[in-house]
Short mmCIF file of C-alpha atoms in Angstrom, two decimals:
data_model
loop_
_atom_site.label_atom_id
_atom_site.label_comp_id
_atom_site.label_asym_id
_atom_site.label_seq_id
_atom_site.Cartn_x
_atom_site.Cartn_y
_atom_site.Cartn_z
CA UNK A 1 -71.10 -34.25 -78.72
CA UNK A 2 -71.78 -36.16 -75.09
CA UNK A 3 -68.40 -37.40 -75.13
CA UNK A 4 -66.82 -33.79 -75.56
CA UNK A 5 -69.30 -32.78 -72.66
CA UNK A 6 -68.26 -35.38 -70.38
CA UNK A 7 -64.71 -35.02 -71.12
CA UNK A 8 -64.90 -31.10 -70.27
CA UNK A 9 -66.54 -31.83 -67.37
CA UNK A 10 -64.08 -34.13 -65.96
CA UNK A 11 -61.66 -31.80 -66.61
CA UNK A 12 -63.25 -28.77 -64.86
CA UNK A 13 -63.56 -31.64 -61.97
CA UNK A 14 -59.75 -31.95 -62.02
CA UNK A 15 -58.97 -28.34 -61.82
CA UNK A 16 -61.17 -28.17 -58.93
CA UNK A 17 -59.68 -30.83 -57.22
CA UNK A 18 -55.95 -29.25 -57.33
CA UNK A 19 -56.93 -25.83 -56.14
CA UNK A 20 -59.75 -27.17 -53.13
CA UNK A 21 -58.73 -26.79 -49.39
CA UNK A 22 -60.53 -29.88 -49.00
CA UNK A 23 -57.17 -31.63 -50.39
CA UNK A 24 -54.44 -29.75 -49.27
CA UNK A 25 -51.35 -31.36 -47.39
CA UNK A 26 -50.50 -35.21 -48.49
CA UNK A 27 -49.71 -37.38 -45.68
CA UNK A 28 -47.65 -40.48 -46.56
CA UNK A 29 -48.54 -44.12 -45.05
CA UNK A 30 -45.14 -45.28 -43.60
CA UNK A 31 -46.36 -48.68 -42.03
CA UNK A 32 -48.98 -50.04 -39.78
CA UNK A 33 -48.78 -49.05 -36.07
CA UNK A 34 -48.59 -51.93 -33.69
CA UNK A 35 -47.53 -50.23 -30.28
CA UNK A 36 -48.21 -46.90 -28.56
CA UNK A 37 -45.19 -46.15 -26.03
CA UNK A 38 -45.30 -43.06 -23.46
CA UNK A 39 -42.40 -41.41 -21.87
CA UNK A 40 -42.12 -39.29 -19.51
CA UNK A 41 -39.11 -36.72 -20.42
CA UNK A 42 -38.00 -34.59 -17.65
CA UNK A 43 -35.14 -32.24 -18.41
CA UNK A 44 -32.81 -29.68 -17.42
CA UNK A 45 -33.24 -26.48 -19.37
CA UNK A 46 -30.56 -24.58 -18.27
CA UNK A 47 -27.22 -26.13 -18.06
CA UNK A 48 -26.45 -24.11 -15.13
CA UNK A 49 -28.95 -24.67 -13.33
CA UNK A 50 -29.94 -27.66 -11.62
CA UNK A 51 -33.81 -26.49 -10.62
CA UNK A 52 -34.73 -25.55 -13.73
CA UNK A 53 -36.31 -28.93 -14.53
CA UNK A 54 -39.18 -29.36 -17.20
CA UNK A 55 -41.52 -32.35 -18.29
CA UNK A 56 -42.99 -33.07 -21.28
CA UNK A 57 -44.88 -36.37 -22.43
CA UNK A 58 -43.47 -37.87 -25.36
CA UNK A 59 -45.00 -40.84 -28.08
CA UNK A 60 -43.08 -43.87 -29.71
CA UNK A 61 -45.21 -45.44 -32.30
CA UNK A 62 -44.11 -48.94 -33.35
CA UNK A 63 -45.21 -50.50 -36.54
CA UNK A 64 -43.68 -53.64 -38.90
CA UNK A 65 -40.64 -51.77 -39.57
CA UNK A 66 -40.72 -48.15 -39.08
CA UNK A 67 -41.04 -46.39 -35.67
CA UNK A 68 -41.79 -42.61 -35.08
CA UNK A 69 -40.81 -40.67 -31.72
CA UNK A 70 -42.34 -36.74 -31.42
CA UNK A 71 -44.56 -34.79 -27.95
CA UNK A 72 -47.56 -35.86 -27.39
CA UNK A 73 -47.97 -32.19 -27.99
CA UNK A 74 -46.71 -32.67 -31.90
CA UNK A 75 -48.91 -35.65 -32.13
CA UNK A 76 -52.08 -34.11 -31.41
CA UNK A 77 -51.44 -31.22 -33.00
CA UNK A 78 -50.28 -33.45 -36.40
CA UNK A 79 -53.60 -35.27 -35.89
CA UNK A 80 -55.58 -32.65 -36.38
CA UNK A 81 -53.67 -31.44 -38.90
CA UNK A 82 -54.17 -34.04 -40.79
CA UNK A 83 -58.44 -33.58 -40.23
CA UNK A 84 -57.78 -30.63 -41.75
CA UNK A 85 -56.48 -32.28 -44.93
CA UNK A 86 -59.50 -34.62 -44.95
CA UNK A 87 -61.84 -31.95 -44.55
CA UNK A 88 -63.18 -33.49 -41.31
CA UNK A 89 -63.21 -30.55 -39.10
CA UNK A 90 -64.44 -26.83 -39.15
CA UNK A 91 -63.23 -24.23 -38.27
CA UNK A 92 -65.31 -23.77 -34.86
CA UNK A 93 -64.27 -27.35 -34.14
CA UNK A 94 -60.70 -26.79 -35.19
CA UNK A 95 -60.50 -24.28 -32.24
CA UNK A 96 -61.71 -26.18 -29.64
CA UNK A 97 -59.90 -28.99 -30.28
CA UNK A 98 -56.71 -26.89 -30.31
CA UNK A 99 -57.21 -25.21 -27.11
CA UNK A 100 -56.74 -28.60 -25.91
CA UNK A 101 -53.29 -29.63 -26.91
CA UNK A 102 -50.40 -29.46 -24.66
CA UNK A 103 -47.73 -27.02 -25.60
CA UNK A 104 -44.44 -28.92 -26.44
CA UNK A 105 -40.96 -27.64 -26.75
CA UNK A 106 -39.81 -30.14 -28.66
CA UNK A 107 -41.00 -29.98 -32.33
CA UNK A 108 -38.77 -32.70 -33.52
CA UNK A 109 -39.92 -35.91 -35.20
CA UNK A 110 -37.79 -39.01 -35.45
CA UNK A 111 -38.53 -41.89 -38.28
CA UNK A 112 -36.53 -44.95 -37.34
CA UNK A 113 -37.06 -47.17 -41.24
CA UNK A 114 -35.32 -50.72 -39.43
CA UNK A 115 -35.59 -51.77 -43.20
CA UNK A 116 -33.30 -49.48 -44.27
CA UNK A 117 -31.20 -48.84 -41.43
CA UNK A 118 -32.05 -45.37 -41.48
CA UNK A 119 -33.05 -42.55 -39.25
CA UNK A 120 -34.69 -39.68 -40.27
CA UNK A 121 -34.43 -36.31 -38.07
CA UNK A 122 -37.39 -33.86 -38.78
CA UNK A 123 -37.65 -30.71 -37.07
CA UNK A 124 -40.23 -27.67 -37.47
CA UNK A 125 -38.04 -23.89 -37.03
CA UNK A 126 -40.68 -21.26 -37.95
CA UNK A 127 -42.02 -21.41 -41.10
CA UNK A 128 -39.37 -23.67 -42.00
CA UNK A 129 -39.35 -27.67 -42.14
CA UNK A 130 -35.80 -29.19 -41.96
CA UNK A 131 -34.54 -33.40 -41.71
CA UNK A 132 -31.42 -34.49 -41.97
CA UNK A 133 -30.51 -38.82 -42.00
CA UNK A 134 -28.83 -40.88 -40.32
CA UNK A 135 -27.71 -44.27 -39.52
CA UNK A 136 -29.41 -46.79 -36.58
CA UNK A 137 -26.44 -47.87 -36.24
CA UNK A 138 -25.25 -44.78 -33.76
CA UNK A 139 -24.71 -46.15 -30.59
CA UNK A 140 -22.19 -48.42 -29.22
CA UNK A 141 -23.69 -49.79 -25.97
CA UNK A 142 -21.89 -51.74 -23.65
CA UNK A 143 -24.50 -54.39 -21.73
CA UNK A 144 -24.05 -54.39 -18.06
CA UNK A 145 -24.88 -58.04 -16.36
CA UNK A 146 -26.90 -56.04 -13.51
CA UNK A 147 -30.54 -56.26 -13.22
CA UNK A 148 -33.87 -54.43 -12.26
CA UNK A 149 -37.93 -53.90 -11.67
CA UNK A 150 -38.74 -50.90 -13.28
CA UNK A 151 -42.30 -50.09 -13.78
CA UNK A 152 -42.97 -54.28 -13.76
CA UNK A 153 -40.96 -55.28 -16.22
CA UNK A 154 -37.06 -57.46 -15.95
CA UNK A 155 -34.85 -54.80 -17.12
CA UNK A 156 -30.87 -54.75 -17.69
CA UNK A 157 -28.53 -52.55 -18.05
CA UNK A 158 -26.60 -50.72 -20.61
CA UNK A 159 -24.68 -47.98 -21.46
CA UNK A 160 -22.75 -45.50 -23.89
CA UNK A 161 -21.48 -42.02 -24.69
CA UNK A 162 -23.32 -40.42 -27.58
CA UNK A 163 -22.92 -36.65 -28.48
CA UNK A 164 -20.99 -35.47 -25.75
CA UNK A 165 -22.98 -37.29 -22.63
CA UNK A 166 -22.42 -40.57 -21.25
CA UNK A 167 -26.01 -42.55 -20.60
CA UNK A 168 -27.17 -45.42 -18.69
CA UNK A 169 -30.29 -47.41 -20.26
CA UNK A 170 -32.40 -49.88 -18.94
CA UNK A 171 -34.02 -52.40 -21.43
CA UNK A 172 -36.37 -55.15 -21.37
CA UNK A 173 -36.68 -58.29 -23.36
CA UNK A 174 -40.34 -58.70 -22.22
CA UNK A 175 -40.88 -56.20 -24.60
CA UNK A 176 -38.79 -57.52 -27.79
CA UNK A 177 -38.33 -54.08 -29.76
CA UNK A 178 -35.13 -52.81 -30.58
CA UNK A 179 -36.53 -49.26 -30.02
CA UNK A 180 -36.54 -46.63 -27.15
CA UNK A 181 -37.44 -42.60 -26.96
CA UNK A 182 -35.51 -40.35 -29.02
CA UNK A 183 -33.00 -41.50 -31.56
CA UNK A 184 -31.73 -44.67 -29.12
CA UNK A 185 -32.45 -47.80 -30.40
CA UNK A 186 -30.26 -51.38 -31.02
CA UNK A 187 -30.48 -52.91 -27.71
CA UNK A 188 -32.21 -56.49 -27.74
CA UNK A 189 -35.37 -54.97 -25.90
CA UNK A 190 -37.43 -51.72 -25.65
CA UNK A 191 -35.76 -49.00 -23.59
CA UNK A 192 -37.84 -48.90 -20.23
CA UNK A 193 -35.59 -46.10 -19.18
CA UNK A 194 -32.39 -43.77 -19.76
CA UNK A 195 -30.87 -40.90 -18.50
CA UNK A 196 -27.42 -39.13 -18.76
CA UNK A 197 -25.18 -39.48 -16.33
CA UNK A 198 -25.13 -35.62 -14.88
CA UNK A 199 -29.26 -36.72 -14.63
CA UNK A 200 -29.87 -33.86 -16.94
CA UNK A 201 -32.26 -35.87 -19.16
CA UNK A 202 -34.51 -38.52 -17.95
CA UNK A 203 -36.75 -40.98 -20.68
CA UNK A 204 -38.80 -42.94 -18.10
CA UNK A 205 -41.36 -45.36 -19.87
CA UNK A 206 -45.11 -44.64 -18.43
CA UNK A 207 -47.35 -46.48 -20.66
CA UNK A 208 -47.69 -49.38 -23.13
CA UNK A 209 -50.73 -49.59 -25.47
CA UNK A 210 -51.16 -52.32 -28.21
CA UNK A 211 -52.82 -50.36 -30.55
CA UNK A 212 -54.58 -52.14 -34.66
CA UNK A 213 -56.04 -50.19 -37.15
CA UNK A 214 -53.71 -46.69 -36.97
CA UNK A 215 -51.06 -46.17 -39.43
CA UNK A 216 -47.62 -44.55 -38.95
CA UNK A 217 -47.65 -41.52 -41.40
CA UNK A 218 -45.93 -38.58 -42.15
CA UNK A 219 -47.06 -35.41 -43.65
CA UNK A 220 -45.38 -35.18 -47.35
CA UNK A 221 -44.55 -31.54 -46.56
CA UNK A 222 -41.45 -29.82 -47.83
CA UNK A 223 -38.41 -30.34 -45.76
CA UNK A 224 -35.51 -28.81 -46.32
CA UNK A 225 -32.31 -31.11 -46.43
CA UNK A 226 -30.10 -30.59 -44.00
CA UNK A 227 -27.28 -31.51 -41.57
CA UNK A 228 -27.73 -31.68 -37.86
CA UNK A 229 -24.57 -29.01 -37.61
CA UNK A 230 -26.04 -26.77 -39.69
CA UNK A 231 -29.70 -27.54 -38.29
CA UNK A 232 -28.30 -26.09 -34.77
CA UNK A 233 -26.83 -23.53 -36.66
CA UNK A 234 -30.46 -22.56 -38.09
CA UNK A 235 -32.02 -23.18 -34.60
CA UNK A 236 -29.94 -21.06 -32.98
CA UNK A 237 -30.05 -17.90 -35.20
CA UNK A 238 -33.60 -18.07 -34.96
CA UNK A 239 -33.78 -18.17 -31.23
CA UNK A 240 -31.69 -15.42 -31.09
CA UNK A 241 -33.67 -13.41 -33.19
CA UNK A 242 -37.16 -14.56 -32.38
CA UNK A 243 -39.11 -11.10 -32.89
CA UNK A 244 -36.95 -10.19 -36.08
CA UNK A 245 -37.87 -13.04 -37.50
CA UNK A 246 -41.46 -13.33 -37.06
CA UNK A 247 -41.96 -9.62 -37.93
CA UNK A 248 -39.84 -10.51 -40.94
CA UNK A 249 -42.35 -13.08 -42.44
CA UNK A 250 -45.50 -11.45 -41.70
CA UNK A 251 -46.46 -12.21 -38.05
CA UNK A 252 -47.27 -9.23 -35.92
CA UNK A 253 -47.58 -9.58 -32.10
CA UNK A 254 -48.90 -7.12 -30.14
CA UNK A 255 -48.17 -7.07 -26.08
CA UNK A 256 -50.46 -5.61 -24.21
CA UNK A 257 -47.62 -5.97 -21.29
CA UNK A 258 -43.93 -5.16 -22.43
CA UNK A 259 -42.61 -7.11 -19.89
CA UNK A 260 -43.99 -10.42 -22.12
CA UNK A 261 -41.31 -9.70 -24.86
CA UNK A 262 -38.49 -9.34 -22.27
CA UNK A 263 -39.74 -12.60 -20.75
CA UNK A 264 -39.92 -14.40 -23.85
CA UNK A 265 -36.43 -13.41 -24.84
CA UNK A 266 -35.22 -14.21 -21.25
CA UNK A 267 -36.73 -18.20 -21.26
CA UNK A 268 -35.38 -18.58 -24.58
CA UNK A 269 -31.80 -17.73 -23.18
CA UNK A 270 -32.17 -19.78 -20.37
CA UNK A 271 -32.94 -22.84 -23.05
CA UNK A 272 -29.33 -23.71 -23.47
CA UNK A 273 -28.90 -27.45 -22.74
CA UNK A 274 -30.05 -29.43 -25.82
CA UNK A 275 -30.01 -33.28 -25.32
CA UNK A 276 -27.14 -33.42 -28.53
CA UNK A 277 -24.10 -31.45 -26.52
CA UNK A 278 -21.74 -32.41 -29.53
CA UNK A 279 -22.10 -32.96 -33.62
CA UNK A 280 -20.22 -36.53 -33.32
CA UNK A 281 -21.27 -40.06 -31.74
CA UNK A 282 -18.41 -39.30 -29.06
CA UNK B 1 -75.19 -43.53 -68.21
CA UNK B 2 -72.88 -41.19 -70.38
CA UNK B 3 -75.73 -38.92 -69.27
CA UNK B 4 -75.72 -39.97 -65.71
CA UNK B 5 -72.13 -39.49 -65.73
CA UNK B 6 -72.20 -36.29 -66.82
CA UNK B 7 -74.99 -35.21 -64.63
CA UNK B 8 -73.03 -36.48 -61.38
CA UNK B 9 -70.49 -34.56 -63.14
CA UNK B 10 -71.88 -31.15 -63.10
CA UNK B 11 -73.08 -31.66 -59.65
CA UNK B 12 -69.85 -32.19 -58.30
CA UNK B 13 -68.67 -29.06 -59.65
CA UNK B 14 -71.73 -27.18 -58.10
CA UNK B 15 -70.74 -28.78 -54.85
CA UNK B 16 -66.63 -28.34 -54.27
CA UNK B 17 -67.73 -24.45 -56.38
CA UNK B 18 -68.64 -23.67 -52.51
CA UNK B 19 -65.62 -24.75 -50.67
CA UNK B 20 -62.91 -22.82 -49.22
CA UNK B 21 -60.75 -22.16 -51.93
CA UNK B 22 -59.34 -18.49 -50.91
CA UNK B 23 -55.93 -17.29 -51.96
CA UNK B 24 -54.02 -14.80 -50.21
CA UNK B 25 -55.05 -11.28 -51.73
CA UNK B 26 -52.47 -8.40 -51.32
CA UNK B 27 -55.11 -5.57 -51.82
CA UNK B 28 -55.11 -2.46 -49.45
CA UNK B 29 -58.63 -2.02 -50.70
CA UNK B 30 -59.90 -5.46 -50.16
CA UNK B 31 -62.61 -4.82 -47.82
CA UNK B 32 -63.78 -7.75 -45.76
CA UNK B 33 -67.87 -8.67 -46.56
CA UNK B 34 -69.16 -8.97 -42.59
CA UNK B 35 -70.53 -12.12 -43.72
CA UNK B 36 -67.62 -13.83 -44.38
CA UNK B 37 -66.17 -12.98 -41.07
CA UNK B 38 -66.34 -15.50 -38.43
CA UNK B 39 -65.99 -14.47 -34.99
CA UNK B 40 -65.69 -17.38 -32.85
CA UNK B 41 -66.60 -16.93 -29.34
CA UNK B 42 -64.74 -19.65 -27.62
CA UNK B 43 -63.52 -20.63 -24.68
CA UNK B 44 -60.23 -22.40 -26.30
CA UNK B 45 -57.06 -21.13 -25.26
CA UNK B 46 -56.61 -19.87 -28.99
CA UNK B 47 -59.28 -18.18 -30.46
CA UNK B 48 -59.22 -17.25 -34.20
CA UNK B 49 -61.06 -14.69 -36.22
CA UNK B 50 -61.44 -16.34 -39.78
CA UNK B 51 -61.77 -14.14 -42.62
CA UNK B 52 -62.32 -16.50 -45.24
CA UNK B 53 -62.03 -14.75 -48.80
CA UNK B 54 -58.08 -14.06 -47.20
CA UNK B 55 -55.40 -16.48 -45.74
CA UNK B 56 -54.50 -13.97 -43.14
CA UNK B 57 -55.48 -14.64 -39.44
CA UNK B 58 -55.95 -12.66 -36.44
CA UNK B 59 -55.30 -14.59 -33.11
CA UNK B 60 -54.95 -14.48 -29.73
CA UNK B 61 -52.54 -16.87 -28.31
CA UNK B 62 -53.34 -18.89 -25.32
CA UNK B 63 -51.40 -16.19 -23.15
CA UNK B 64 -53.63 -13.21 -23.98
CA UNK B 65 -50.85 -12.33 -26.73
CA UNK B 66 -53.31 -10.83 -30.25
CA UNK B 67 -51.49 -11.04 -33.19
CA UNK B 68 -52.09 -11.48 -37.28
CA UNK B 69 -50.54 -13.87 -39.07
CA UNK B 70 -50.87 -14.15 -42.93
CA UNK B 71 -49.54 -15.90 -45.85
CA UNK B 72 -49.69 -19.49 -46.99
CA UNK B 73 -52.33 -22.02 -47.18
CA UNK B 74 -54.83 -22.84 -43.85
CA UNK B 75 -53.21 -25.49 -42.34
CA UNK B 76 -49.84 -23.68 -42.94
CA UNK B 77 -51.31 -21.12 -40.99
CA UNK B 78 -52.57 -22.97 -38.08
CA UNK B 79 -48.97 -24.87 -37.98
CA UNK B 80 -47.32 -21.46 -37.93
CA UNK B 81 -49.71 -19.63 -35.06
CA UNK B 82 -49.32 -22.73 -33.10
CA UNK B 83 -45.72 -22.76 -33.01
CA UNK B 84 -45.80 -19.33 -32.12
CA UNK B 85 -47.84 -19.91 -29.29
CA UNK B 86 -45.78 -22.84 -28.09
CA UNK B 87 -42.90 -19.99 -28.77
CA UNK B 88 -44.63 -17.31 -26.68
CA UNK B 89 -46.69 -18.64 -23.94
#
């Protein structure tokens, strides 16, 4: 008779535990971070236009094996995120914290597995989660013999064409990472610093933190598989169809000024010069 | 102990009975009890009005822009309006 009780119980606990808030996205432990990198990324927006420069902070986490590039925008907003799953914050906290986080435009997250020899492209559009993979093995970089300070570290030179631009990188062997911002990686040092050669995108390396005790995670949400032609494909219907879209699944805006919509519609037109120009390595 | 374990048990049900565990209701005559409505007065650049027996949300982006968003699970939510914002503002 106990033993029935007990048994009922437990499973009453079980059927609580699936439908709580308390536990609702998974996160997945990737490896153990070792190094905090900051870039600065400052960026052309329009392709026509050479004023229309942007910057946005972005984070390279280095563990064991696995690396993982995103905004510091997408970073804070994961971390909290992920509060939410542990049922650390409410929801008066929640705001305040948000208010807090710096918008990004880049919602992209790049998992570099050097065990695998794999990349991993996720990217939030909407409602929707996407990734495609990829080789590390992308770039074919020619080392240049010329040498320079940047930010206190020995740096040398390198270069290659990838996706339709040509870029010159500057690497250091002080820091002895085969890693850099974005997707570039395989030179024999971290990237300190790269741009393309029309200066239309700009990784400069602002900070280096050793870091023990954080973990490299991801959130085990569902991602759609997916190509990186098709994902531009995806992107690009949605940004041309921004207010269709959201009305479409349930959001409702309402502008107090009309000239808001126009000017949303108008920066997202302007947003035409996406680091990839071209599907292939070339 | 079978009757300790049982008893911690039960409590544990009494405790996660109370949390947040609302589902997204498609009722035109849902009516929202005032006490479940939390209106946060905050100086954050997004403010939210929580309605918690609902996963719907009425916010006001960081821009001034008021919208409701609804659908999907909390943090799904909070993902979505903040992408909007970033979107938006």
């Amino acid at each position: 008779m106990i033993l029935k009780k007990y048994i009922i119980g437990l499973m009453i606990l079980t059927a609580l535990f699936q439908n709580t808030k308390l536990f609702g996205q998974s996160i997945e432990v990737l490896d153990d971070a070792k190094y905090q990198f900051k870039y600065l990324l400052t960026y052309q927006t329009d392709s026509t236009d050479v004023n229309s420069l942007e910057m946005e902070e972005m984070i390279l986490i280095a563990g064991n094996h696995i690396s993982k590039f995103q905004s510091l925008g997408g970073y804070l907003k994961d971390s909290i995120s992920n509060n939410i799953d542990k049922g650390e914050l409410n929801s008066i906290n929640l705001m305040s914290l948000m208010g807090n986080i710096p918008k990004t435009k880049f919602k992209e997250v790049i998992i570099k597995d050097y065990s695998n020899n794999k990349l991993t492209y996720r990217e939030q559009v909407f409602r929707d989660y996407f990734e495609y993979k990829d080789s590390l093995n992308i770039f074919k970089w020619t080392i240049n013999e010329e040498n320079r300070q940047i930010n206190g570290y020995n740096c040398q030179k390198a270069t290659m064409k990838y996706a339709g631009r040509k870029f010159i990188a500057w690497y250091t062997k002080e820091i002895p990472i085969s890693d850099g911002p974005y997707k570039f990686n395989g030179l024999p040092g971290l990237i300190t610093q790269i741009n393309d050669t029309d200066n239309q995108y700009l990784y400069d390396l602002i900070e280096v933190k050793k870091i023990d005790g954080n973990k490299i995670t991801k959130k085990k949400k569902n991602h759609i598989a997916t190509t990186k032609k098709e994902l531009r494909k995806i992107k690009k219907e949605f940004y041309e169809n921004i207010f269709k879209k959201l009305e479409q699944s349930g959001i409702s805006l309402n502008f107090d000024n009309p000239s808001q919509k126009k000017n949303t519609l108008n920066k997202y037109n302007k947003r035409n010069n996406p680091i990839e120009l071209k599907d292939t390595d070339e | 102990m079978k009757k300790v374990f049982f008893t911690l048990a039960l409590m544990l049900i009494g405790t996660f009975a109370f949390a947040n565990n609302s589902e997204f209701v498609n009722n035109s005559e849902f009516e929202t009890a005032n006490d479940n409505l939390i209106v946060l007065n905050t100086t954050s650049e997004v403010s939210f009005e929580l309605e918690e027996s609902m996963a719907c949300f009425d916010f006001t982006l960081s821009c001034g822009v008021s919208g409701t968003a609804c659908g999907g699970d909390v943090g799904e939510l909070i993902d979505v309006i903040l992408f909007v914002d970033d979107l938006i503002c």
